[in-house]
Coordinates of C-alpha atoms in Angstrom, one line a residue:
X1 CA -38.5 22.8 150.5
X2 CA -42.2 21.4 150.5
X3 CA -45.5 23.0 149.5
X4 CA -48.3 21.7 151.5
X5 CA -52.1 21.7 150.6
X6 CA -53.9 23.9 153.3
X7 CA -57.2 25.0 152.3
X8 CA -60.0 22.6 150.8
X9 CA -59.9 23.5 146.9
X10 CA -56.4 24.8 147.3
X11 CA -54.9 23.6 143.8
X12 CA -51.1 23.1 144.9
X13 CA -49.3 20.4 143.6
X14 CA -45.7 18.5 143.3
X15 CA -45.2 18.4 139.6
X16 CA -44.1 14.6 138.6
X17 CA -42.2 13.4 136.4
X18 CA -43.9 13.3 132.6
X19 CA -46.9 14.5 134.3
X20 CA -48.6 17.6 132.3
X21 CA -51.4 20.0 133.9
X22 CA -54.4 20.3 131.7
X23 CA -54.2 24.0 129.6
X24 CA -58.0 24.1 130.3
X25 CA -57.7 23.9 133.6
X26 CA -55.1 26.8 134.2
X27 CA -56.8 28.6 131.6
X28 CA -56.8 32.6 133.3
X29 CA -55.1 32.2 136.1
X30 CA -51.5 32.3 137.5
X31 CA -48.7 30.0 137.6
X32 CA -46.2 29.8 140.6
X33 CA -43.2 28.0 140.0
X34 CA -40.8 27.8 143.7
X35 CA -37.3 26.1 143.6
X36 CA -35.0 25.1 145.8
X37 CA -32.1 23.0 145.2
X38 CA -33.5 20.6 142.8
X39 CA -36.8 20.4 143.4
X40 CA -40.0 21.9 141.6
X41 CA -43.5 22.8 142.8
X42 CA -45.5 24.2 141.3
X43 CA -49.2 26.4 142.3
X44 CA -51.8 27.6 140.3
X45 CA -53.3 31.1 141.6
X46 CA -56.3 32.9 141.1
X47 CA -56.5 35.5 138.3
X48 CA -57.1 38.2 140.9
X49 CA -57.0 38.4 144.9
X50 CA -53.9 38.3 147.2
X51 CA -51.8 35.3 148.8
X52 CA -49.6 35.3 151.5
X53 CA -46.6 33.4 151.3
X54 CA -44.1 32.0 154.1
X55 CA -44.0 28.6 156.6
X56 CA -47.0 29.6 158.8
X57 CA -49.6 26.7 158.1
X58 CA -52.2 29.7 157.8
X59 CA -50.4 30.7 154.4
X60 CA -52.0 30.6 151.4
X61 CA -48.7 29.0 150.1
X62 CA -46.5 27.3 152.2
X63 CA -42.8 27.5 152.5
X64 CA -40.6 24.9 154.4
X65 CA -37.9 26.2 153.9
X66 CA -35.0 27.6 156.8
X67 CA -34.6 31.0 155.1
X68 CA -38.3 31.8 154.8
X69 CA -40.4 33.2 157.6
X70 CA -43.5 32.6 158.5
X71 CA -45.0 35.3 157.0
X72 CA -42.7 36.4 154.7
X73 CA -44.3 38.1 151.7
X74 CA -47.6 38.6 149.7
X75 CA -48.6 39.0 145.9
X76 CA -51.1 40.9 144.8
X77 CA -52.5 39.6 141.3
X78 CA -55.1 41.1 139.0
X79 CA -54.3 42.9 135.6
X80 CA -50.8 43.6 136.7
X81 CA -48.8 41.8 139.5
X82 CA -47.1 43.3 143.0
X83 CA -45.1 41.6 145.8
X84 CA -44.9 42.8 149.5
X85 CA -42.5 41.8 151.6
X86 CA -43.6 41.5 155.6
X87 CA -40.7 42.4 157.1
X88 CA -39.3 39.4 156.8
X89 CA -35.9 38.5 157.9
X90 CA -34.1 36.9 154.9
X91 CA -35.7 39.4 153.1
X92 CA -37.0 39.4 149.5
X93 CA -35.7 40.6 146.5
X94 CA -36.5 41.3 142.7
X95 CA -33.8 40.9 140.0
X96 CA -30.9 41.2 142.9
X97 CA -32.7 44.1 144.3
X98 CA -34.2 44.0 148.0
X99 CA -38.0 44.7 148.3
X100 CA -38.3 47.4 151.4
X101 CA -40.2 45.9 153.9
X102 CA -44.5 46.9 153.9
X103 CA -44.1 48.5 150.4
X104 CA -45.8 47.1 147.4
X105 CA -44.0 47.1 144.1
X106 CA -44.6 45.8 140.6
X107 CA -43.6 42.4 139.5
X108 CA -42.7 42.0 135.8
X109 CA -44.4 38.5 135.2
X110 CA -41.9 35.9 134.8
X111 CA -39.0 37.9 136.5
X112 CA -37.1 35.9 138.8
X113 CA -38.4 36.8 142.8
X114 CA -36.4 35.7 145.5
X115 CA -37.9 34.9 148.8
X116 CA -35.5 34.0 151.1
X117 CA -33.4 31.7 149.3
X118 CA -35.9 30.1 147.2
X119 CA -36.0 31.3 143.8
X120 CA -40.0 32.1 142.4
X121 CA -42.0 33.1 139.4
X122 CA -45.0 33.8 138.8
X123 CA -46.4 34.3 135.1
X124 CA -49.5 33.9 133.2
X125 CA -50.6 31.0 131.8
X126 CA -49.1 31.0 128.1
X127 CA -46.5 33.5 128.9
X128 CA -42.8 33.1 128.0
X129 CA -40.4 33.4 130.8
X130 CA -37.0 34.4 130.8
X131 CA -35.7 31.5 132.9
X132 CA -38.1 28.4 133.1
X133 CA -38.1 26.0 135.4
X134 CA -39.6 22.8 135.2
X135 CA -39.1 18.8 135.2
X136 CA -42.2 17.9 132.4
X137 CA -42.3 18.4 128.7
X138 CA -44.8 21.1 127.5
X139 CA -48.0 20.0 125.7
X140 CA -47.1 21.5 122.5
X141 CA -43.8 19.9 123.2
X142 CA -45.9 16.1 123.3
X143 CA -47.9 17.4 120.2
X144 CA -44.9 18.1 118.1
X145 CA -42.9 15.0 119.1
X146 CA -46.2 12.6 118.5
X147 CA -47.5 14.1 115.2
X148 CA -44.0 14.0 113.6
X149 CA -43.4 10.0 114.4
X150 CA -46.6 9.4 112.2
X151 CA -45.3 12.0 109.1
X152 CA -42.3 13.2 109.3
X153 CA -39.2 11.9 106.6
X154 CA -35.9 13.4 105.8
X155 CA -34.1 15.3 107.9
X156 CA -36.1 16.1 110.6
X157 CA -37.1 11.9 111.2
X158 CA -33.1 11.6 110.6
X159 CA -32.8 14.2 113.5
X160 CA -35.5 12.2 116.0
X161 CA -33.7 9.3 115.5
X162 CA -30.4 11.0 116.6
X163 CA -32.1 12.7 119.6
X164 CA -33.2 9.1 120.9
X165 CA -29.8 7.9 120.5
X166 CA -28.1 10.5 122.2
X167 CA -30.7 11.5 124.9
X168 CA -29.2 9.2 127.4
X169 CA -25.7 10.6 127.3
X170 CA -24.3 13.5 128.8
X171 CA -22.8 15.0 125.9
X172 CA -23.7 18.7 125.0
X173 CA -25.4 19.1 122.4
X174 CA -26.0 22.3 119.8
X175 CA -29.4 23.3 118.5
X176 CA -29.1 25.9 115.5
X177 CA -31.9 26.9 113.0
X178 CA -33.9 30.1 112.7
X179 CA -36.0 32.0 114.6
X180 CA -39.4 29.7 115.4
X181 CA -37.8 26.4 114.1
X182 CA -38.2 24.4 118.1
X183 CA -35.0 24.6 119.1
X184 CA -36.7 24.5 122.5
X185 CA -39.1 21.9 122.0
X186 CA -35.5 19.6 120.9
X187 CA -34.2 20.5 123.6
X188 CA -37.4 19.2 125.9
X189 CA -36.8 16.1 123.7
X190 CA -33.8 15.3 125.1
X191 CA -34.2 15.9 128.2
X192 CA -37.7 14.1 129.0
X193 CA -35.7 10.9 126.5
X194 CA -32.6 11.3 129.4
X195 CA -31.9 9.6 132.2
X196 CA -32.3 12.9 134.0
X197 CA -36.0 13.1 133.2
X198 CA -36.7 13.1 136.6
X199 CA -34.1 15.9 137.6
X200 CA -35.0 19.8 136.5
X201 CA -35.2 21.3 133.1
X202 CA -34.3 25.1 133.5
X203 CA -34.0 27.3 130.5
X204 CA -32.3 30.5 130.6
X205 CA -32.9 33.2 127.5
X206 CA -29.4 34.9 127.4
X207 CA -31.0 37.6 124.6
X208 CA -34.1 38.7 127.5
X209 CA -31.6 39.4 130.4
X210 CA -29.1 42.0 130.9
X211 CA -25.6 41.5 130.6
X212 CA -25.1 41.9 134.6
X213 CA -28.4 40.0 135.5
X214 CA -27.5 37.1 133.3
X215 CA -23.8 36.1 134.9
X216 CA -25.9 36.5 138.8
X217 CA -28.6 34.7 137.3
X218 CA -26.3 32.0 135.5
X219 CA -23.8 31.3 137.8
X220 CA -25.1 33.1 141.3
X221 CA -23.6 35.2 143.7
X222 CA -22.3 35.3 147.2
X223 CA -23.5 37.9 150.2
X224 CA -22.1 41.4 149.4
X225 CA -20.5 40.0 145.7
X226 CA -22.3 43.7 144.5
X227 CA -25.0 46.2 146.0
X228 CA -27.9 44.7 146.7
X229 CA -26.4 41.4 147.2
X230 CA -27.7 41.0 150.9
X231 CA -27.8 37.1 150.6
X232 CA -26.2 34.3 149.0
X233 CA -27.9 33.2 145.5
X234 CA -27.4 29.7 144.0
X235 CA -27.2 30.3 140.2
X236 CA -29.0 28.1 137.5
X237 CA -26.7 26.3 137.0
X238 CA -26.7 24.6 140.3
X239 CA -30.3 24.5 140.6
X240 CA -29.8 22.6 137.3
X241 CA -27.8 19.9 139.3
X242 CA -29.0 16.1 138.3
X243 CA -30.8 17.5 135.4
X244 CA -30.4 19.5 132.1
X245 CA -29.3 22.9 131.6
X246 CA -30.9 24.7 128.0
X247 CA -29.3 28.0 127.7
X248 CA -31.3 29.6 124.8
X249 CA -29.5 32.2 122.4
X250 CA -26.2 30.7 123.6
X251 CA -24.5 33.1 121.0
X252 CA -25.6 36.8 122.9
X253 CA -23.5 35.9 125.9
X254 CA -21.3 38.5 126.9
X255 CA -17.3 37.7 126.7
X256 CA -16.9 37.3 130.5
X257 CA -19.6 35.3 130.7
X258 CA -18.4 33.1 127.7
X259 CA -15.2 32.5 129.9
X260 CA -17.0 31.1 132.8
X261 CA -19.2 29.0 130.8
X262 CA -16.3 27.3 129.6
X263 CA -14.6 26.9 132.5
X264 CA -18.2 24.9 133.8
X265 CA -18.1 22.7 130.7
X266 CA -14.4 21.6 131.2
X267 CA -14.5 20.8 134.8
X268 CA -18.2 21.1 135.7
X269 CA -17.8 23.1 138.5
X270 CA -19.7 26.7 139.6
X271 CA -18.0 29.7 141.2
X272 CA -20.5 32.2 142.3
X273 CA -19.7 35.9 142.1
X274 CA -17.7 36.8 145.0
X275 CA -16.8 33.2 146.1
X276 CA -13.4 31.7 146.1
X277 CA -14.4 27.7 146.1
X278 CA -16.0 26.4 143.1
X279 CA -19.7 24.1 143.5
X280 CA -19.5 20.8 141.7
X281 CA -22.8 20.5 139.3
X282 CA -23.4 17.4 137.8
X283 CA -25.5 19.5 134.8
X284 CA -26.4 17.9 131.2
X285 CA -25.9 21.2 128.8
X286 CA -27.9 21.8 125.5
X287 CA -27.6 25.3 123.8
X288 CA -29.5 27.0 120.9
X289 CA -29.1 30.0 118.8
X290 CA -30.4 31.0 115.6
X291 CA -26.5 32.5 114.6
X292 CA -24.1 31.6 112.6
X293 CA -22.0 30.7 115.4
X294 CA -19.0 29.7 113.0
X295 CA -18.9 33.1 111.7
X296 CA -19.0 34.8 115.0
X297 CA -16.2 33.0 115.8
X298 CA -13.8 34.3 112.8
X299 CA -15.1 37.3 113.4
X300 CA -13.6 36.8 117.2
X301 CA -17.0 37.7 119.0
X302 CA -17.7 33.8 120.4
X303 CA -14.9 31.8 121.9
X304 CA -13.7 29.3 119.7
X305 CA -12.9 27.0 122.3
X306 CA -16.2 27.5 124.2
X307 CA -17.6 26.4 120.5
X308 CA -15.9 23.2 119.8
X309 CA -17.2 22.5 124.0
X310 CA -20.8 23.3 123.2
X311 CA -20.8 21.1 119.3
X312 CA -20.3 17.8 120.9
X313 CA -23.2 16.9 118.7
X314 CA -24.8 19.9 116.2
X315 CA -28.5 19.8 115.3
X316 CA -29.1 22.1 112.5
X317 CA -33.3 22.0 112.3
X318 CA -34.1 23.0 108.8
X319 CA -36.7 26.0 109.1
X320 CA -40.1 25.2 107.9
X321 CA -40.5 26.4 104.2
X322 CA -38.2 23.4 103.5
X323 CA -40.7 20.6 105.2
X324 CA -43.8 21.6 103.3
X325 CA -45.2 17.8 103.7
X326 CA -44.9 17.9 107.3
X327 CA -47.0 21.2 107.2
X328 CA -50.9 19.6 106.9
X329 CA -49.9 17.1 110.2
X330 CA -48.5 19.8 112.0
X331 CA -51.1 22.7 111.2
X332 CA -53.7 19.6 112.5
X333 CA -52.3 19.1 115.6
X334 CA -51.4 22.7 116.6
X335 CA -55.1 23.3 115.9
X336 CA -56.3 20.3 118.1
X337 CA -53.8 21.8 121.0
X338 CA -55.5 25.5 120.5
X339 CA -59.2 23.5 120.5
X340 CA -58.2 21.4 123.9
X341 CA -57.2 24.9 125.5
X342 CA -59.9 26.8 124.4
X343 CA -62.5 23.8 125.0
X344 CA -63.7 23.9 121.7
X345 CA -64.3 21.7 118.4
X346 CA -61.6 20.6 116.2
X347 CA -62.9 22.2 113.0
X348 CA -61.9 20.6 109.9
X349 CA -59.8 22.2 107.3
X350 CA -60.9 23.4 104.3
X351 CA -58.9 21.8 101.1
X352 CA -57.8 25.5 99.6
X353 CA -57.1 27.0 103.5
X354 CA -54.4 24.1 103.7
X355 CA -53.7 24.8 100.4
X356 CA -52.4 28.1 101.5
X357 CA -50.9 26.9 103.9
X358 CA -48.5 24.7 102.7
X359 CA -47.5 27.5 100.1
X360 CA -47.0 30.1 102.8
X361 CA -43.8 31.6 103.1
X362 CA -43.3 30.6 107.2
X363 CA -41.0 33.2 108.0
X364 CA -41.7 32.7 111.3
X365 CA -41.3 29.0 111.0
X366 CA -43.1 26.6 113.4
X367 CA -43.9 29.0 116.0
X368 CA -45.9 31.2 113.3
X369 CA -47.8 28.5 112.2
X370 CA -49.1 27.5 115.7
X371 CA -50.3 31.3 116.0
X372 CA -51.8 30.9 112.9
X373 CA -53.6 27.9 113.5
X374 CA -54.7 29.1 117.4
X375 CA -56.5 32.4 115.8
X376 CA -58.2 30.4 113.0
X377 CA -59.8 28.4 115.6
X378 CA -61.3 31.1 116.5
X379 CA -62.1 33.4 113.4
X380 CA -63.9 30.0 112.6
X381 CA -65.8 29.8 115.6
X382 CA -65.2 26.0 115.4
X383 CA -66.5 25.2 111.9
X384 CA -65.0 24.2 108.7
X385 CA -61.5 26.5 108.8
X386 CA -61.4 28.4 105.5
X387 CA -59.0 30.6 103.7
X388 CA -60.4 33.8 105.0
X389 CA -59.8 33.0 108.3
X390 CA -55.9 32.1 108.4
X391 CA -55.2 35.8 107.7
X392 CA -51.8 35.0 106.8
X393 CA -50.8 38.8 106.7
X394 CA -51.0 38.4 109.8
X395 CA -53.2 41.7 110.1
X396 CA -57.3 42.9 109.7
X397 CA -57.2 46.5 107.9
X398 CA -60.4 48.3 107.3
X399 CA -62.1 48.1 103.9
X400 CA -60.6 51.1 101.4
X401 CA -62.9 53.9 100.6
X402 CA -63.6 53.6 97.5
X403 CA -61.9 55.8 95.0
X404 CA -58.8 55.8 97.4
X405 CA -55.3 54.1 96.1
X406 CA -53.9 51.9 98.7
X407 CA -50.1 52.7 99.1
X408 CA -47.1 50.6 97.7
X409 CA -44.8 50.0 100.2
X410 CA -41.4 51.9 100.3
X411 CA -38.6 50.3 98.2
X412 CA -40.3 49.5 95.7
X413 CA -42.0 45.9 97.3
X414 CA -45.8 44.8 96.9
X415 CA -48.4 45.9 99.7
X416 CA -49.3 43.4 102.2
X417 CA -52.7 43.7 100.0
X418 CA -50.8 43.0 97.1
X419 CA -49.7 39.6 98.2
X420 CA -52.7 38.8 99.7
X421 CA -54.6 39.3 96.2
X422 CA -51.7 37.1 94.6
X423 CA -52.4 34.3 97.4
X424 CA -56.5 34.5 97.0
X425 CA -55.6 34.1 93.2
X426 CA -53.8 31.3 93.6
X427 CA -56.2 30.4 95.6
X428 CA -58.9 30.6 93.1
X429 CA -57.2 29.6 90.0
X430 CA -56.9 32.4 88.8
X431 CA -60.8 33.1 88.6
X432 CA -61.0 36.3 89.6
X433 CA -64.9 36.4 90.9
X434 CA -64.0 34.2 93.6
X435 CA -60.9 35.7 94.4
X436 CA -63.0 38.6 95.1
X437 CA -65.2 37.0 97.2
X438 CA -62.4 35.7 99.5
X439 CA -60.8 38.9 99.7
X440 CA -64.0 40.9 100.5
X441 CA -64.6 43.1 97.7
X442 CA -66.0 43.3 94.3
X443 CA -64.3 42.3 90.9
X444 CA -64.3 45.1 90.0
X445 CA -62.3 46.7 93.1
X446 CA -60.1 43.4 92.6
X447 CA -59.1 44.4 88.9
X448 CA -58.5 48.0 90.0
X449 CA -55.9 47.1 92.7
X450 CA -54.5 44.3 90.3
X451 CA -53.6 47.0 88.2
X452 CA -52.5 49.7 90.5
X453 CA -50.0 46.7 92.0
X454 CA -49.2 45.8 88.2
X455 CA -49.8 42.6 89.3
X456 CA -49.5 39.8 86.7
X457 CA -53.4 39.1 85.1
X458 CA -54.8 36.1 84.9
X459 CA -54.9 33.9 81.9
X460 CA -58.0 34.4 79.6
X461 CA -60.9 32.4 79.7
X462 CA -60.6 31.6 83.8
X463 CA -62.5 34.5 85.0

């Protein structure tokens, strides 16, 4: 399959190995990713309009591909996202189910469309896809990686080290942490540090796909294997072939599906759904989850011996409250990565905002603190990035009308207010003017809401 450049300003291109669009220039649009086999092309579309797609030169994307026709289907993008198919003869289908022919309907973005056989989809800029397909690292992926060869110590420069060592094998590898840690981004790691870095990098989320969608999906299907099946399907794992396969949330699959993973680890070969003969896949497997896979398997939801396949090496990444001095590079460089997107200034950081950061909780590990950092950028409006704008609640509540108690939350835990007035203290020193200030209200609001909290007081003599 090919995607040739038609039109003068027509912004189609082969993606290359290690090569990474700019974010600025995408920046509204679309993203179409086609693949066939084991090659990856991607297209940028407008934010709004129509394209036709098939193997007529006159397409706005073309197809050269046997099972497409030459007209064979048209999106329709704006604020939400349709497909029509034009009567074409291989016909075109959305999550296993055939589009009727002249008949718009809506396209989840990021759902897997099949045209023909070539697999498509088509999200917005920034979004997160159920299945990913790509052969280049992610920016934030570079930022990470670079930023933590300058800072990082302990365990997570003792698990770069192991990554480079072990990139260029094939062994399978397990990625376990918490929610937001970079499992994925490891996994990109290893891959781009591989000898398959110029083969595909396809990610499948087992937790945002159905049980029956993710075993098509995953290991594909043959014609008729189930309604709807009205043409064979390679499955992901054979569009992986020559490259690396990241299955994400390795520990929701279902217990059929469990089985035939195995049986692809131990012999590395496919069977689609419906087929007799098995397709060799010469596939490079890293898998993630934030479970306690271990336990599952005493418990007897998770294979044991589909366990010990997967932990041919185990990367446990430690979550984020437990590499506070990795926190200040980090929060920097997901801010310059939000500034370079948005085509703005990289404001400085104020000494108390990073402050606060560092003493944050990070529930949401990595993954929170790059939100947090991309809306300070803009709260700041590109200058000096103070306290008041990291919002670490993580929400902007009107002001309370004076006389009114703000509620204590259920069970007996502090407001979000409440820990926001502990944090401004902190802050502050404990000087309770300025803590004020930061939180927008006066002292003598703040001394109110200290003591309907029963907050601890500040020492004498600091405020």
């Amino acid at each position: 399959m090919a995607v040739r450049k038609r039109r003068p300003g027509d912004e189609t291109e082969k993606v290359q190995p290690g090569s990474v669009s700019s974010p600025g220039a995408m920046r509204g649009k679309w993203l179409l990713i086609a693949v066939s086999g084991s090659v990856s092309v991607v297209k940028l579309l407008p934010a709004s309009g129509e394209v036709t797609l098939g193997r007529d030169e006159e397409c706005d994307i073309v197809l050269d591909h046997a099972s497409i026709s030459r007209r064979h289907a048209r999106l329709r993008l704006g604020t939400s996202l349709e497909v029509v198919d034009l009567a074409s003869m291989n016909g075109t289908r959305v999550g296993g189910t055939s589009v009727a022919p002249n008949q718009a309907i809506a396209l989840a973005p990021g759902a897997l469309l099949e045209i023909g056989s070539v697999h498509v989809v088509v999200q917005r800029i920034g979004d997160v896809l159920p299945v990913d397909l790509a052969i280049a690292p992610s920016p934030r992926a570079s930022a990470f990686v670079s930023d933590h060869r300058l800072v990082c110590d302990g365990a997570v420069a003792h698990l770069l080290e192991i990554v480079d060592r072990v990139a260029s094998d094939r062994l399978t590898v397990l990625l376990l942490g918490e929610t937001g840690v970079g499992k994925d981004v490891f996994a990109e790691m290893i891959h781009a540090r591989s000898s398959r870095a110029k083969g595909p990098f396809i990610r499948l989320h087992c937790s945002a796909m159905s049980e029956s969608l993710l075993e098509s999906e995953l290991f594909g299907h043959e014609r008729g294997a189930f309604t709807g099946a009205h043409a064979a399907k390679p499955g992901l794992l054979e569009l992986a072939d020559h490259g690396t396969a990241f299955i994400d949330e390795v520990g929701e699959l279902s217990p059929a599906a469990q089985v035939k993973l195995l049986r692809v680890l131990e012999d590395r070969r496919v069977t689609r759904l419906g087929a007799t003969k098995p397709v060799k896949v010469d596939v490079r497997f890293v898998a993630a989850t934030n479970r306690d896979l271990e336990a599952d398997v005493e418990r007897g939801t998770f294979r044991r011996d589909l366990y010990y396949r997967l932990a041919g090496l185990v990367l446990v990444i430690p979550p984020l409250r437990e590499r506070r001095d990795e926190i200040p590079a980090l929060a920097r460089s997901f801010l310059r990565v939000a500034a370079e997107e948005r085509r703005m200034g990289v404001p400085d950081i104020d000494p108390r905002a990073m402050q606060a950061l560092v003493e944050h909780a990070w529930g949401g590990n990595v993954r929170e603190l790059r939100n947090v950092m991309g809306r300070a950028l803009l709260l700041s409006r590109g200058e000096t990035l103070l306290w008041e704008h990291l919002l670490l609640g993580g929400r902007v509540e009107a002001p309370a009308i004076r006389g009114t108690a703000a509620p204590v939350e259920a069970g007996g835990e502090k407001s979000d207010e409440a820990r926001r007035i502990v944090e401004a203290l902190a802050t502050c020193g404990g000087n309770q003017g300025e803590a004020a200030k930061l939180l927008g209200m006066s002292r003598r609001t703040l001394i109110h809401r200290i003591e309907l909290y029963d907050l601890p007081r500040p020492r004498k003599g600091r405020s």
